[in-house]
PDB file of C-alpha atoms in Angstrom:
ATOM      1  CA  MET L   1      12.261  64.257  17.756  1.00 61.00           C
ATOM      2  CA  SER L   2      13.807  61.334  15.865  1.00 71.00           C
ATOM      3  CA  GLN L   3      17.553  61.013  15.406  1.00 70.00           C
ATOM      4  CA  THR L   4      17.129  61.371  11.634  1.00 73.00           C
ATOM      5  CA  THR L   5      15.166  64.599  12.037  1.00 85.00           C
ATOM      6  CA  GLU L   6      17.780  65.992  14.428  1.00 86.00           C
ATOM      7  CA  ILE L   7      20.567  65.175  11.956  1.00 88.00           C
ATOM      8  CA  GLN L   8      18.633  66.762   9.096  1.00 90.00           C
ATOM      9  CA  LEU L   9      17.976  69.899  11.156  1.00 91.00           C
ATOM     10  CA  LYS L  10      21.670  70.233  12.069  1.00 92.00           C
ATOM     11  CA  ILE L  11      22.683  69.790   8.431  1.00 93.00           C
ATOM     12  CA  ALA L  12      20.017  72.263   7.255  1.00 93.00           C
ATOM     13  CA  ALA L  13      21.325  74.846   9.735  1.00 91.00           C
ATOM     14  CA  LEU L  14      24.891  74.198   8.556  1.00 91.00           C
ATOM     15  CA  THR L  15      23.912  74.642   4.895  1.00 93.00           C
ATOM     16  CA  ALA L  16      21.969  77.810   5.659  1.00 92.00           C
ATOM     17  CA  ARG L  17      24.971  79.191   7.549  1.00 91.00           C
ATOM     18  CA  ASN L  18      27.676  78.546   4.954  1.00 86.00           C
ATOM     19  CA  GLY L  19      25.873  77.662   1.709  1.00 83.00           C
ATOM     20  CA  ARG L  20      28.975  76.094   0.193  1.00 92.00           C
ATOM     21  CA  TYR L  21      27.569  72.586  -0.292  1.00 96.00           C
ATOM     22  CA  PRO L  22      23.961  71.328  -0.407  1.00 96.00           C
ATOM     23  CA  SER L  23      22.435  69.231   2.373  1.00 95.00           C
ATOM     24  CA  ALA L  24      22.482  66.142   0.140  1.00 96.00           C
ATOM     25  CA  ALA L  25      26.276  66.375  -0.116  1.00 97.00           C
ATOM     26  CA  TYR L  26      26.689  66.461   3.680  1.00 96.00           C
ATOM     27  CA  GLU L  27      24.273  63.562   4.077  1.00 95.00           C
ATOM     28  CA  PHE L  28      26.200  61.582   1.469  1.00 97.00           C
ATOM     29  CA  VAL L  29      29.517  62.256   3.229  1.00 97.00           C
ATOM     30  CA  GLY L  30      27.999  60.979   6.481  1.00 95.00           C
ATOM     31  CA  ASP L  31      26.741  57.888   4.656  1.00 95.00           C
ATOM     32  CA  ALA L  32      30.183  57.367   3.090  1.00 96.00           C
ATOM     33  CA  VAL L  33      31.842  57.521   6.524  1.00 94.00           C
ATOM     34  CA  ARG L  34      29.415  54.901   7.850  1.00 92.00           C
ATOM     35  CA  GLU L  35      30.032  52.795   4.732  1.00 93.00           C
ATOM     36  CA  ALA L  36      33.812  53.071   5.223  1.00 93.00           C
ATOM     37  CA  VAL L  37      33.495  51.836   8.808  1.00 90.00           C
ATOM     38  CA  ARG L  38      31.150  49.040   7.699  1.00 90.00           C
ATOM     39  CA  ARG L  39      33.668  47.831   5.104  1.00 88.00           C
ATOM     40  CA  LEU L  40      36.473  47.455   7.651  1.00 85.00           C
ATOM     41  CA  ASP L  41      37.346  43.960   8.824  1.00 82.00           C
ATOM     42  CA  ARG L  42      37.305  45.279  12.394  1.00 81.00           C
ATOM     43  CA  PRO L  43      36.267  48.593  13.965  1.00 77.00           C
ATOM     44  CA  ARG L  44      39.085  51.147  13.792  1.00 80.00           C
ATOM     45  CA  HIS L  45      39.916  54.672  12.736  1.00 85.00           C
ATOM     46  CA  VAL L  46      39.405  55.498   9.047  1.00 90.00           C
ATOM     47  CA  THR L  47      42.114  57.605   7.408  1.00 93.00           C
ATOM     48  CA  ALA L  48      41.407  60.403   4.950  1.00 95.00           C
ATOM     49  CA  ALA L  49      42.792  58.305   2.071  1.00 94.00           C
ATOM     50  CA  GLU L  50      40.609  55.333   3.040  1.00 93.00           C
ATOM     51  CA  LEU L  51      37.544  57.542   3.321  1.00 95.00           C
ATOM     52  CA  LEU L  52      38.190  59.105  -0.077  1.00 96.00           C
ATOM     53  CA  ALA L  53      38.501  55.669  -1.698  1.00 94.00           C
ATOM     54  CA  VAL L  54      35.217  54.537  -0.147  1.00 94.00           C
ATOM     55  CA  PHE L  55      33.567  57.890  -0.933  1.00 96.00           C
ATOM     56  CA  LYS L  56      34.367  57.433  -4.628  1.00 96.00           C
ATOM     57  CA  ALA L  57      33.421  53.733  -4.741  1.00 95.00           C
ATOM     58  CA  TYR L  58      30.184  54.386  -2.846  1.00 96.00           C
ATOM     59  CA  ALA L  59      29.343  57.305  -5.151  1.00 96.00           C
ATOM     60  CA  TYR L  60      29.732  55.046  -8.177  1.00 95.00           C
ATOM     61  CA  GLU L  61      27.606  52.373  -6.492  1.00 94.00           C
ATOM     62  CA  CYS L  62      24.868  54.934  -5.824  1.00 95.00           C
ATOM     63  CA  PHE L  63      25.041  57.141  -8.921  1.00 95.00           C
ATOM     64  CA  GLY L  64      26.858  55.028 -11.521  1.00 93.00           C
ATOM     65  CA  PRO L  65      28.158  56.957 -14.522  1.00 93.00           C
ATOM     66  CA  MET L  66      26.294  60.062 -13.290  1.00 95.00           C
ATOM     67  CA  THR L  67      28.755  60.370 -10.378  1.00 96.00           C
ATOM     68  CA  PRO L  68      30.819  63.195 -11.952  1.00 96.00           C
ATOM     69  CA  VAL L  69      27.609  65.123 -12.690  1.00 97.00           C
ATOM     70  CA  VAL L  70      26.298  64.683  -9.134  1.00 97.00           C
ATOM     71  CA  LEU L  71      29.614  65.718  -7.564  1.00 98.00           C
ATOM     72  CA  GLU L  72      29.821  68.782  -9.816  1.00 97.00           C
ATOM     73  CA  GLU L  73      26.239  69.709  -8.911  1.00 98.00           C
ATOM     74  CA  TRP L  74      27.255  69.476  -5.253  1.00 97.00           C
ATOM     75  CA  GLN L  75      30.442  71.537  -5.924  1.00 97.00           C
ATOM     76  CA  VAL L  76      32.568  68.589  -4.761  1.00 98.00           C
ATOM     77  CA  ARG L  77      35.542  68.833  -7.096  1.00 96.00           C
ATOM     78  CA  ARG L  78      38.567  67.927  -4.996  1.00 97.00           C
ATOM     79  CA  PRO L  79      39.372  65.754  -1.992  1.00 98.00           C
ATOM     80  CA  ILE L  80      39.619  68.860   0.200  1.00 98.00           C
ATOM     81  CA  ASP L  81      35.899  69.469  -0.478  1.00 98.00           C
ATOM     82  CA  VAL L  82      35.157  66.111   1.149  1.00 98.00           C
ATOM     83  CA  GLY L  83      37.509  67.036   3.999  1.00 97.00           C
ATOM     84  CA  ARG L  84      35.775  70.376   4.557  1.00 97.00           C
ATOM     85  CA  MET L  85      32.419  68.646   4.821  1.00 97.00           C
ATOM     86  CA  VAL L  86      33.833  66.005   7.188  1.00 97.00           C
ATOM     87  CA  TYR L  87      35.203  68.708   9.477  1.00 96.00           C
ATOM     88  CA  GLU L  88      32.031  70.772   9.308  1.00 96.00           C
ATOM     89  CA  LEU L  89      30.122  67.627  10.356  1.00 95.00           C
ATOM     90  CA  ILE L  90      32.653  67.186  13.172  1.00 95.00           C
ATOM     91  CA  ASP L  91      32.060  70.802  14.248  1.00 94.00           C
ATOM     92  CA  ILE L  92      28.331  70.129  14.642  1.00 94.00           C
ATOM     93  CA  GLN L  93      29.060  66.836  16.424  1.00 93.00           C
ATOM     94  CA  LEU L  94      27.701  64.492  13.762  1.00 94.00           C
ATOM     95  CA  LEU L  95      31.134  62.920  13.206  1.00 93.00           C
ATOM     96  CA  SER L  96      34.250  62.607  15.329  1.00 92.00           C
ATOM     97  CA  ALA L  97      37.978  62.677  14.651  1.00 91.00           C
ATOM     98  CA  ALA L  98      41.105  61.362  16.292  1.00 90.00           C
ATOM     99  CA  PRO L  99      43.346  64.015  17.904  1.00 91.00           C
ATOM    100  CA  GLU L 100      45.974  63.586  15.173  1.00 92.00           C
ATOM    101  CA  ASP L 101      43.469  64.076  12.321  1.00 93.00           C
ATOM    102  CA  ARG L 102      43.549  67.296  10.319  1.00 95.00           C
ATOM    103  CA  GLU L 103      41.404  68.706   7.550  1.00 95.00           C
ATOM    104  CA  SER L 104      44.632  69.080   5.569  1.00 96.00           C
ATOM    105  CA  ASP L 105      44.852  65.249   5.452  1.00 96.00           C
ATOM    106  CA  PHE L 106      42.321  65.556   2.610  1.00 96.00           C
ATOM    107  CA  ASP L 107      44.502  67.976   0.643  1.00 96.00           C
ATOM    108  CA  ILE L 108      45.990  65.222  -1.523  1.00 95.00           C
ATOM    109  CA  GLU L 109      46.078  64.202  -5.181  1.00 95.00           C
ATOM    110  CA  PHE L 110      43.057  61.957  -5.664  1.00 95.00           C
ATOM    111  CA  ASN L 111      40.669  61.828  -8.609  1.00 95.00           C
ATOM    112  CA  LEU L 112      37.125  61.754  -7.259  1.00 94.00           C
ATOM    113  CA  THR L 113      35.460  61.346 -10.647  1.00 93.00           C
ATOM    114  CA  GLU L 114      37.513  58.624 -12.330  1.00 92.00           C
ATOM    115  CA  PRO L 115      35.610  55.342 -11.955  1.00 90.00           C
ATOM    116  CA  PRO L 116      37.100  52.914  -9.430  1.00 86.00           C
ATOM    117  CA  ALA L 117      38.884  49.894 -10.926  1.00 78.00           C
ATOM    118  CA  ALA L 118      35.861  47.611 -10.373  1.00 59.00           C
ATOM    119  CA  ALA L 119      33.696  49.924 -12.483  1.00 50.00           C
ATOM    120  CA  ALA L 120      36.234  50.357 -15.284  1.00 48.00           C
ATOM    121  CA  PRO L 121      35.333  49.157 -18.805  1.00 49.00           C
ATOM    122  CA  SER L 122      37.782  46.230 -18.512  1.00 44.00           C
ATOM    123  CA  SER L 123      35.357  44.613 -16.079  1.00 46.00           C
ATOM    124  CA  VAL L 124      32.649  44.365 -18.747  1.00 49.00           C
ATOM    125  CA  TRP L 125      31.449  40.811 -19.343  1.00 48.00           C
ATOM    126  CA  LYS L 126      32.717  39.139 -22.519  1.00 53.00           C
ATOM    127  CA  ALA L 127      30.804  36.452 -24.370  1.00 54.00           C
ATOM    128  CA  PRO L 128      32.434  33.009 -24.293  1.00 58.00           C
ATOM    129  CA  LYS L 129      33.993  31.718 -27.498  1.00 61.00           C
ATOM    130  CA  ILE L 130      31.915  29.014 -29.134  1.00 68.00           C
ATOM    131  CA  ASP L 131      33.789  26.442 -31.238  1.00 54.00           C
TER     132      ASP L 131
END
């Protein structure tokens, strides 16, 4: 059995057991964690706040302006939803956490659906002035 198939089977079992979030949401959270680690200048622990920032940026890279619609479809409305999925993935040994990490680290004020600064309208290209 391939590693991908094993991961998909574990996530499918998790979704069947709790039904709170769809498999695609768990897979995306796993991808966002890997993306957060990839974006670091050196390998180290990723905090909840760092993961949330990458989660949002990565969502906008993948889904663009449809990000709020996708997150709503997945029932991911608050940072704690991301935290729950992270810890459920930890429980089935697809992710790991440092001893000091807590699910409550994700219970913070953070807007998941507001576009990141790089995607804001102010970054739209403007035509040069011609004299």
